[in-house]
XYZ file of C-alpha atoms in Angstrom:
549
model
C -6.899 -20.634 -22.627
C -3.755 -22.391 -23.276
C -2.808 -25.682 -21.331
C -0.694 -25.036 -18.665
C 2.462 -27.135 -18.401
C 6.112 -27.320 -17.062
C 8.688 -29.153 -18.888
C 12.386 -29.254 -18.588
C 12.808 -26.724 -21.150
C 10.189 -24.666 -19.659
C 11.910 -24.674 -16.383
C 15.499 -24.110 -17.685
C 14.072 -20.681 -19.552
C 12.419 -19.602 -16.655
C 15.604 -20.369 -14.227
C 17.800 -18.622 -17.124
C 15.131 -15.666 -17.133
C 15.416 -15.376 -13.391
C 19.100 -15.049 -13.490
C 18.986 -12.511 -16.300
C 16.238 -10.361 -14.182
C 17.485 -10.756 -10.703
C 21.102 -11.322 -11.195
C 22.519 -10.068 -14.930
C 20.252 -6.819 -14.688
C 22.626 -5.735 -11.736
C 25.667 -7.206 -12.974
C 27.460 -3.813 -13.220
C 27.461 -3.290 -9.343
C 27.059 -5.108 -5.978
C 23.914 -4.279 -4.983
C 21.680 -5.407 -1.603
C 18.634 -6.101 -3.575
C 14.887 -6.235 -2.094
C 14.429 -9.837 -2.960
C 18.234 -11.200 -2.191
C 18.628 -13.333 0.623
C 19.535 -10.709 3.296
C 16.275 -8.787 2.484
C 14.819 -10.109 5.872
C 17.891 -8.638 7.616
C 17.416 -5.207 6.088
C 13.726 -5.436 7.569
C 14.849 -6.120 11.019
C 16.549 -9.408 10.893
C 19.527 -10.554 12.987
C 22.095 -8.698 10.426
C 21.803 -5.329 8.696
C 21.717 -5.013 4.867
C 24.918 -4.491 3.195
C 25.403 -1.148 2.111
C 25.131 -0.792 -1.872
C 28.740 -0.668 -3.490
C 28.961 1.462 -6.449
C 30.319 0.503 -9.667
C 33.858 1.459 -10.117
C 34.925 4.474 -11.947
C 35.530 4.545 -15.754
C 39.270 4.048 -16.652
C 40.781 6.909 -18.155
C 40.966 4.957 -21.423
C 37.314 4.360 -21.649
C 36.940 8.266 -20.693
C 38.750 9.377 -23.564
C 37.188 6.857 -25.738
C 33.604 7.977 -24.357
C 33.725 11.489 -23.610
C 33.932 12.942 -20.187
C 32.492 11.086 -17.326
C 28.871 11.621 -16.342
C 28.684 14.381 -13.426
C 26.140 11.808 -11.940
C 26.940 8.702 -10.791
C 26.345 5.900 -7.978
C 29.272 7.249 -5.938
C 27.928 10.564 -5.885
C 23.999 10.556 -5.644
C 22.380 10.920 -2.320
C 23.182 7.507 -0.415
C 19.786 7.785 1.276
C 18.333 7.009 -2.271
C 20.563 4.138 -2.896
C 19.008 2.706 0.634
C 15.356 3.209 -0.225
C 13.776 -0.018 -1.470
C 10.037 -0.151 -2.906
C 9.214 -3.721 -3.514
C 5.582 -3.465 -4.737
C 7.150 -1.986 -8.132
C 10.229 -3.861 -7.985
C 12.182 -5.913 -10.196
C 9.371 -8.665 -10.637
C 7.330 -5.770 -12.009
C 9.977 -4.517 -14.270
C 10.213 -8.370 -15.654
C 6.481 -8.295 -15.991
C 6.230 -5.039 -18.191
C 9.088 -6.590 -20.436
C 6.886 -9.717 -20.716
C 3.853 -7.553 -21.523
C 5.765 -5.717 -24.451
C 6.593 -9.517 -25.709
C 2.995 -10.701 -25.508
C 2.232 -7.540 -27.615
C 5.118 -8.246 -30.404
C 4.573 -12.204 -30.138
C 1.293 -13.100 -28.576
C 2.106 -16.788 -29.122
C 5.854 -16.917 -27.666
C 4.597 -17.463 -23.764
C 2.469 -20.072 -22.286
C 0.042 -17.336 -21.212
C -2.187 -14.761 -22.820
C -2.016 -11.950 -20.430
C -0.034 -10.476 -17.592
C -2.089 -10.355 -14.443
C -1.003 -7.942 -11.935
C -1.698 -9.262 -8.480
C 1.233 -6.942 -7.052
C -0.516 -3.744 -6.125
C -4.023 -2.553 -4.789
C -4.759 -0.708 -7.809
C -8.509 -1.974 -8.581
C -9.318 0.023 -11.777
C -6.497 -1.160 -13.707
C -8.036 -4.679 -12.594
C -11.418 -3.377 -14.406
C -13.058 -2.342 -11.185
C -15.734 0.466 -12.311
C -15.530 3.826 -10.500
C -18.561 5.125 -8.168
C -20.895 7.025 -10.727
C -21.954 9.841 -8.337
C -18.132 10.571 -7.489
C -17.495 10.705 -11.159
C -20.616 12.617 -12.148
C -19.390 15.408 -9.745
C -15.798 15.314 -10.821
C -16.837 15.802 -14.360
C -19.151 18.805 -13.671
C -16.744 20.322 -11.236
C -13.976 20.368 -14.034
C -16.406 21.642 -16.912
C -18.895 24.033 -14.846
C -20.195 25.614 -18.014
C -22.505 22.921 -18.689
C -24.068 23.043 -15.247
C -26.394 25.657 -16.758
C -27.238 23.638 -19.799
C -30.939 22.231 -19.716
C -29.444 18.828 -21.279
C -27.283 18.457 -18.481
C -30.031 17.371 -15.993
C -30.905 14.715 -18.296
C -27.234 13.101 -18.332
C -26.533 13.536 -14.431
C -28.309 13.075 -11.197
C -29.631 15.990 -9.587
C -27.678 15.846 -6.425
C -24.571 15.224 -8.434
C -25.470 18.741 -9.989
C -26.344 20.207 -6.648
C -23.422 18.882 -5.125
C -20.730 20.527 -7.781
C -22.274 23.838 -7.400
C -21.706 23.579 -3.642
C -18.415 22.334 -4.116
C -17.261 25.190 -6.895
C -18.694 27.788 -4.368
C -16.134 26.897 -2.399
C -13.387 27.003 -4.587
C -11.836 30.392 -5.476
C -12.559 31.435 -8.808
C -14.495 28.124 -9.480
C -11.240 26.857 -11.033
C -10.256 23.368 -10.664
C -7.003 24.070 -12.513
C -5.929 26.724 -9.974
C -3.865 26.366 -7.133
C -5.442 26.254 -3.482
C -4.855 26.802 -0.005
C -1.458 24.654 0.651
C -3.614 22.627 3.419
C -6.460 21.942 0.860
C -9.400 24.011 0.392
C -11.542 25.332 3.268
C -14.761 24.008 2.773
C -13.548 20.534 1.794
C -11.649 20.270 4.649
C -15.141 21.299 6.485
C -16.799 18.435 4.732
C -13.954 16.121 5.779
C -14.081 17.239 9.519
C -17.632 16.724 9.634
C -17.472 13.293 7.987
C -14.852 12.188 10.350
C -16.955 13.586 13.426
C -20.061 11.537 12.128
C -17.970 8.419 11.916
C -16.172 8.718 15.036
C -18.937 10.143 17.294
C -16.512 12.796 18.358
C -15.569 16.546 17.009
C -13.054 16.854 14.350
C -11.535 20.333 13.373
C -11.102 21.399 9.634
C -7.901 23.127 10.608
C -6.300 19.645 11.654
C -6.864 18.336 7.989
C -4.090 18.471 5.483
C -5.209 17.337 1.903
C -2.520 15.135 0.197
C -1.920 13.430 -2.986
C -2.892 10.375 -1.682
C -1.878 8.869 1.962
C 1.926 8.747 0.724
C 3.051 12.086 0.986
C 1.326 12.553 4.185
C 3.638 9.735 5.484
C 6.661 11.615 3.879
C 5.776 14.523 5.783
C 5.563 13.141 9.054
C 8.858 11.379 8.582
C 10.429 14.698 7.331
C 9.214 16.247 10.563
C 9.818 13.609 13.104
C 13.309 12.373 11.648
C 16.170 14.404 12.611
C 19.091 11.779 11.925
C 19.656 7.737 12.111
C 19.603 7.992 15.785
C 15.835 8.677 15.547
C 13.781 5.727 14.759
C 10.096 4.839 14.168
C 8.682 1.467 15.101
C 7.171 -0.402 12.124
C 5.257 -3.676 11.712
C 6.918 -6.288 10.134
C 5.744 -7.295 7.880
C 4.761 -3.579 6.841
C 3.874 -1.673 3.462
C 7.449 -0.517 2.229
C 6.378 3.006 1.800
C 7.220 3.235 5.544
C 10.655 1.697 5.138
C 11.528 3.745 1.961
C 10.358 7.183 3.656
C 12.395 6.334 6.532
C 15.381 5.514 4.674
C 14.719 8.534 2.508
C 14.654 10.914 5.561
C 17.693 9.275 7.337
C 16.035 7.944 10.079
C 16.159 3.967 11.752
C 13.213 1.573 11.290
C 12.788 -0.027 14.497
C 10.943 -3.593 13.723
C 8.276 -5.014 15.534
C 7.261 -8.450 14.309
C 3.369 -9.438 14.063
C 2.690 -12.780 15.188
C 1.349 -14.911 12.205
C 0.325 -18.052 14.827
C -2.432 -15.740 16.259
C -3.947 -14.114 12.660
C -0.862 -11.265 12.238
C -1.576 -10.271 16.178
C -0.222 -7.082 17.545
C 1.506 -7.903 20.699
C 2.346 -5.141 22.935
C 5.086 -7.267 24.569
C 6.785 -7.412 21.350
C 6.368 -3.686 20.810
C 7.909 -2.925 24.202
C 10.903 -5.591 23.560
C 11.970 -3.578 20.627
C 11.297 -0.357 21.953
C 13.937 -0.960 24.924
C 16.061 -2.953 22.511
C 16.532 0.468 20.351
C 17.053 2.657 23.382
C 19.843 0.293 24.334
C 21.680 0.890 20.912
C 21.140 5.070 21.670
C 18.150 5.350 19.175
C 15.215 7.906 20.096
C 12.139 6.313 18.928
C 9.822 8.829 17.579
C 6.471 7.371 16.476
C 4.444 4.019 16.204
C 3.101 3.115 12.880
C 0.058 0.985 12.873
C -1.618 -0.414 9.662
C -5.172 -1.213 10.290
C -6.903 -2.846 8.484
C -3.286 -4.333 7.164
C -0.993 -4.408 4.483
C -0.079 -6.846 3.518
C -1.378 -9.133 6.000
C -4.911 -8.190 5.966
C -5.947 -8.598 9.688
C -8.193 -6.200 11.590
C -7.284 -5.048 15.116
C -9.690 -5.553 17.797
C -10.814 -2.785 20.127
C -8.935 -4.100 22.984
C -6.018 -4.173 21.044
C -6.069 -0.775 20.147
C -6.811 0.468 23.551
C -3.429 -1.184 24.431
C -1.741 0.538 21.532
C -3.019 3.937 22.616
C -2.218 3.628 26.337
C 1.540 2.322 25.166
C 1.959 5.608 22.967
C 0.385 7.593 25.632
C 2.878 6.169 28.234
C 5.975 6.367 26.115
C 5.333 9.607 24.556
C 5.100 8.373 20.697
C 3.552 9.576 18.019
C 0.722 7.300 16.781
C 0.965 7.074 13.335
C -2.504 5.252 12.449
C -2.519 4.090 8.412
C -6.261 3.743 7.766
C -6.732 3.916 4.163
C -8.555 0.679 4.264
C -11.141 1.176 6.665
C -14.065 0.426 4.377
C -12.529 -2.882 3.420
C -13.618 -5.184 6.124
C -14.934 -8.812 5.106
C -15.781 -10.562 8.063
C -18.964 -10.178 10.505
C -16.771 -10.443 13.638
C -14.811 -7.478 13.039
C -15.160 -3.702 12.392
C -13.304 -0.829 12.078
C -12.795 1.864 14.682
C -10.370 4.840 14.042
C -7.768 5.234 16.620
C -8.946 8.884 16.806
C -12.348 7.495 18.294
C -10.614 4.711 20.476
C -8.395 7.393 22.128
C -11.267 10.017 22.549
C -13.500 7.164 24.201
C -10.699 6.257 26.354
C -10.809 10.062 27.756
C -7.580 11.065 25.991
C -7.508 14.522 24.331
C -5.269 16.558 22.394
C -3.039 17.286 25.173
C -2.523 13.542 25.835
C -1.469 11.946 22.673
C -0.024 12.830 19.238
C -2.201 11.207 16.588
C -1.837 11.028 13.012
C -4.413 9.287 10.790
C -4.140 8.940 6.944
C -6.823 7.991 4.548
C -6.764 7.706 0.844
C -9.185 7.497 -2.217
C -7.415 4.956 -3.801
C -8.752 1.942 -1.450
C -12.122 1.292 -0.173
C -14.447 0.671 -2.505
C -14.081 3.456 -4.786
C -10.091 2.443 -5.874
C -9.380 6.225 -7.215
C -5.653 5.623 -7.294
C -4.821 7.623 -10.252
C -6.670 10.678 -9.006
C -4.171 11.042 -6.012
C -6.611 12.139 -3.327
C -6.215 11.636 0.563
C -5.638 13.474 3.758
C -4.149 13.399 6.992
C -5.645 14.479 10.336
C -3.048 15.835 12.844
C -3.882 15.987 16.703
C -2.147 16.578 19.627
C 0.395 18.733 18.091
C 1.226 22.371 19.331
C 0.325 25.179 16.885
C 3.864 25.990 16.089
C 4.682 22.849 14.954
C 1.603 22.657 12.931
C 2.758 25.901 11.236
C 6.267 23.920 10.528
C 3.780 21.050 8.760
C 1.901 23.565 6.977
C 5.341 25.105 5.983
C 6.261 21.807 4.272
C 3.050 21.439 2.606
C 3.468 24.971 1.097
C 6.595 23.897 -0.625
C 4.516 21.792 -2.681
C 2.243 24.330 -3.226
C -0.968 22.410 -2.852
C -2.296 18.836 -3.759
C -4.385 18.328 -6.819
C -7.800 19.503 -6.748
C -9.647 16.466 -8.283
C -8.095 14.525 -5.297
C -9.375 16.938 -2.954
C -13.001 16.743 -4.179
C -12.891 13.277 -4.164
C -11.686 12.896 -0.342
C -14.608 14.989 0.599
C -16.845 12.884 -1.419
C -15.670 9.837 0.246
C -16.300 11.301 3.508
C -19.682 12.822 2.566
C -21.121 10.323 -0.013
C -25.099 10.483 -1.053
C -27.457 10.159 1.926
C -30.912 8.866 2.236
C -33.247 10.697 0.336
C -30.649 12.104 -2.283
C -31.475 10.806 -5.940
C -28.280 8.775 -6.373
C -28.551 7.030 -2.898
C -30.132 3.736 -4.199
C -27.659 3.408 -7.016
C -24.531 4.530 -4.984
C -25.585 2.070 -2.058
C -25.727 -0.845 -4.976
C -22.474 0.031 -6.419
C -20.443 0.534 -3.080
C -22.252 -2.996 -1.626
C -21.763 -4.563 -4.905
C -17.831 -4.090 -4.911
C -17.520 -4.698 -1.185
C -19.506 -8.056 -1.372
C -17.357 -9.066 -4.206
C -14.166 -8.545 -2.629
C -15.429 -10.462 0.220
C -16.019 -13.506 -1.909
C -12.741 -12.940 -3.873
C -10.647 -13.104 -0.646
C -12.622 -15.792 0.963
C -12.049 -18.057 -2.438
C -8.303 -17.199 -2.732
C -8.006 -17.802 1.155
C -9.420 -21.280 0.632
C -7.355 -22.018 -2.507
C -4.214 -21.485 -0.858
C -4.764 -23.530 2.275
C -5.712 -26.360 -0.064
C -2.141 -26.484 -1.436
C 0.668 -28.656 -0.296
C 2.936 -26.316 1.567
C 1.056 -23.388 1.986
C -0.660 -21.794 4.990
C -2.799 -18.241 4.690
C -4.433 -16.722 7.400
C -7.942 -15.510 7.300
C -8.792 -12.479 4.939
C -10.549 -10.060 7.218
C -9.657 -6.904 5.476
C -7.571 -4.681 3.020
C -6.843 -6.074 -0.144
C -4.404 -8.944 0.196
C -3.418 -12.055 1.346
C 0.071 -13.086 2.473
C 0.325 -16.992 2.215
C 3.262 -18.457 3.953
C 5.386 -20.635 1.431
C 7.056 -23.625 3.216
C 9.060 -24.731 0.386
C 11.398 -27.952 0.074
C 14.926 -27.860 0.657
C 16.120 -28.202 -2.690
C 14.035 -25.255 -3.961
C 15.488 -23.099 -1.442
C 18.902 -24.422 -2.567
C 18.153 -23.562 -6.136
C 17.247 -19.715 -4.913
C 20.257 -19.780 -2.912
C 22.467 -20.728 -6.088
C 21.196 -17.428 -7.770
C 21.599 -15.325 -4.998
C 18.028 -14.614 -4.368
C 15.464 -15.329 -1.649
C 13.412 -18.269 -2.119
C 10.006 -16.466 -2.272
C 11.565 -13.910 -4.845
C 12.689 -17.145 -6.965
C 9.060 -18.588 -6.404
C 7.174 -15.398 -7.545
C 9.403 -15.206 -10.675
C 8.961 -18.932 -11.530
C 4.904 -18.052 -11.251
C 5.027 -14.968 -13.703
C 7.075 -17.035 -16.198
C 5.037 -19.709 -16.089
C 1.399 -18.359 -15.202
C 1.588 -14.189 -16.283
C 0.488 -13.853 -12.624
C 2.377 -10.812 -10.868
C 2.969 -10.963 -6.816
C 5.396 -9.514 -4.552
C 7.961 -11.676 -2.719
C 7.162 -11.350 1.119
C 10.840 -10.596 1.607
C 10.183 -7.057 0.047
C 7.955 -6.178 3.040
C 9.940 -7.968 5.696
C 9.116 -11.271 7.757
C 10.543 -13.535 10.338
C 13.992 -14.727 9.186
C 13.821 -17.974 7.834
C 10.123 -17.675 6.698
C 8.918 -17.121 3.179
C 5.668 -15.310 1.682
C 3.836 -13.936 -1.093
C 1.428 -10.954 -1.416
C -1.397 -11.363 -3.665
C -4.286 -8.811 -4.110
C -7.445 -10.191 -4.078
C -8.616 -7.738 -6.955
C -8.819 -9.711 -10.072
C -12.302 -9.786 -11.280
C -14.632 -12.229 -9.723
C -14.800 -14.032 -13.098
C -11.160 -14.509 -13.336
C -10.720 -15.699 -9.726
C -11.356 -19.663 -10.887
C -8.753 -19.273 -13.552
C -6.383 -17.449 -11.409
C -6.598 -20.400 -8.618
C -6.399 -22.965 -11.423
C -3.102 -21.512 -13.123
C -1.584 -20.884 -9.569
C -2.367 -24.230 -8.493
C -1.129 -26.126 -11.280
C 2.104 -24.294 -11.158
C 2.584 -24.779 -7.311
C 2.017 -28.541 -7.400
C 4.543 -28.558 -10.638
C 6.927 -26.500 -8.559
C 6.603 -28.656 -5.482
C 6.966 -31.895 -7.414
C 10.311 -30.603 -9.215
C 11.775 -29.983 -5.789
C 10.192 -32.611 -3.560
C 13.117 -33.733 -1.054
C-alpha cells in the first residue's frame, strides 16, 4: 500500500482537478449544480434553486461552418429533466470513473491503487457474495431442461430443484424469457402476499401487489399517479434519498421538505411535519402524500413503534397517502430497535383499507441479498379504490411487465428456505454472516468518524449508510466558495483525489442550511475497513491542518 501524504503539489493538483471536474466541465452553460452552494436551498432551504440557464444558440457563422444546428438542445428539451438531479451517481462518480480509467492505463500515476465506491448501496460490486439458494433457483428456472438430468441432483440442493419446479408451473409456458402479466406473475404475487402476512400477522392480498424492476419504478408510478401539477406536493424527509426529489421533479410536482432532527438521532418530529404541511398549504400547494424511509437513507435511523403510530395517525387525520420506503427492513444492527412495517402498525391501530391509503416499497437490491442488478421489487398498494388501482395497472401495462428474474427473486426473498429444508442451515449461515458483518462494519466506521476532529456521527441503527456531519474550518469553506461548490462537495472531491474513496456530499441529499455532511456506505468488505479508516483519517487530519483557523 502506498504511503498516504498531502504536500503542496498534491493539494494544488487536487484543487485544479476539482475546478475542472465541478466547474470547467459545465463551462458551456450556467447550471444549478447538485453540489453547488445553492443545493441546500434546492432541497428546501430558504431560497429556491436557480433554474438552469441553457447555453446560447450558435451564431449563424458557426452554424454555416459546422452544418445545421442540432434539433435537440438544452433550450428545447423537457425542463423537468433539467431540474432533475441524482447525486448518488453525480459528478463525483463521473470523476471517479475517469480516475479508474487512468489507473488502468497508468497504475502508478495516482496516490492509490484502486477506486473504492462508497457512494451507493451496491453490495455485490464490493464483493458481497449472492445467496446460494436464490441463485440456484434462478439458474434452474432459466435453464429448465437440466431439471430432469440426474447430475443436476448432485449440483443443486433438493429444495432449490423443488422450488424451481413450483415456480415454473406458475409461469405460462414455463418461459422466463416471455412477458408476464403486467402486475407480475400471479403465483409469485401469491407467495409474496403470504410472506407479508407471515411477517406482519395481518392478511395480505396478491391483488394489491405490483411487481416492479426494483423499488424505483414503483415510486415513479405513484408520483405519476398523484402529481397533477406543481401545485401538488409530496412531504419528503430531509435528508432524503434523491430518487424522491428527482421523481417529483420529473413528474412536475413540488417537494415539501420536513427536516429530520440530527440532535435526536435523525428523529422524525410530527410537529415539524405539521409545520411544513401548513406552510405548503399557505402557498396554495395541495400536499398529496408523506414519504417515510425506514430504516433511513441516508441517515440510518430506525423508527420506534410509537413514532410510527404518530405518523399513521397524522396521515389518517390529514388524508395523506403514506408512501413507506421499507427496502432496508432486513438491515437492523442494534438490539434495541426492530423493523415493523407501516402496514402492520396501521392494522394494529385498527385502521383498515377504508381508513388509510398506504403504499409500501420493497426491493431485492438491499437486505442481506444485495441483488441490485437483477432489478426486482414490489409495491403493496392498499386503501385505494378499485378504479384507481385500474389506473395503476394501466400505467404498469405501458411498461409491459417487470423482468421475470427479478419477480422470482422478490418471491424468494419473501419465502426463503424454512426449517427442515435441505438449504435451511446453509442459507441461515449466509444470511446471518452477512448481516452480522454489516453490523460490525457499521460500528467500526461510526467509531472512526466520531474519533476525528470536527466530525460527529449518529449511531448506525440500520440501512447501509452513515451520514457524518463535517464541522469544517472557515478557511476550508472559503476555499469551496471560491470554486462555487458546496463545502462537502469540495471535501469529497479532495478525498477522492487523495485516497480513491468515493463518497457523496450531503448537499446532494438535502440538509439543514449551513450544515455539511457526507454519506458513506458500510459495504466495503470487512477486511478492507481498517484500510478505509486509515486512509480517511490521514486525509481528514491533513485537510484540517491545512485549513486550521
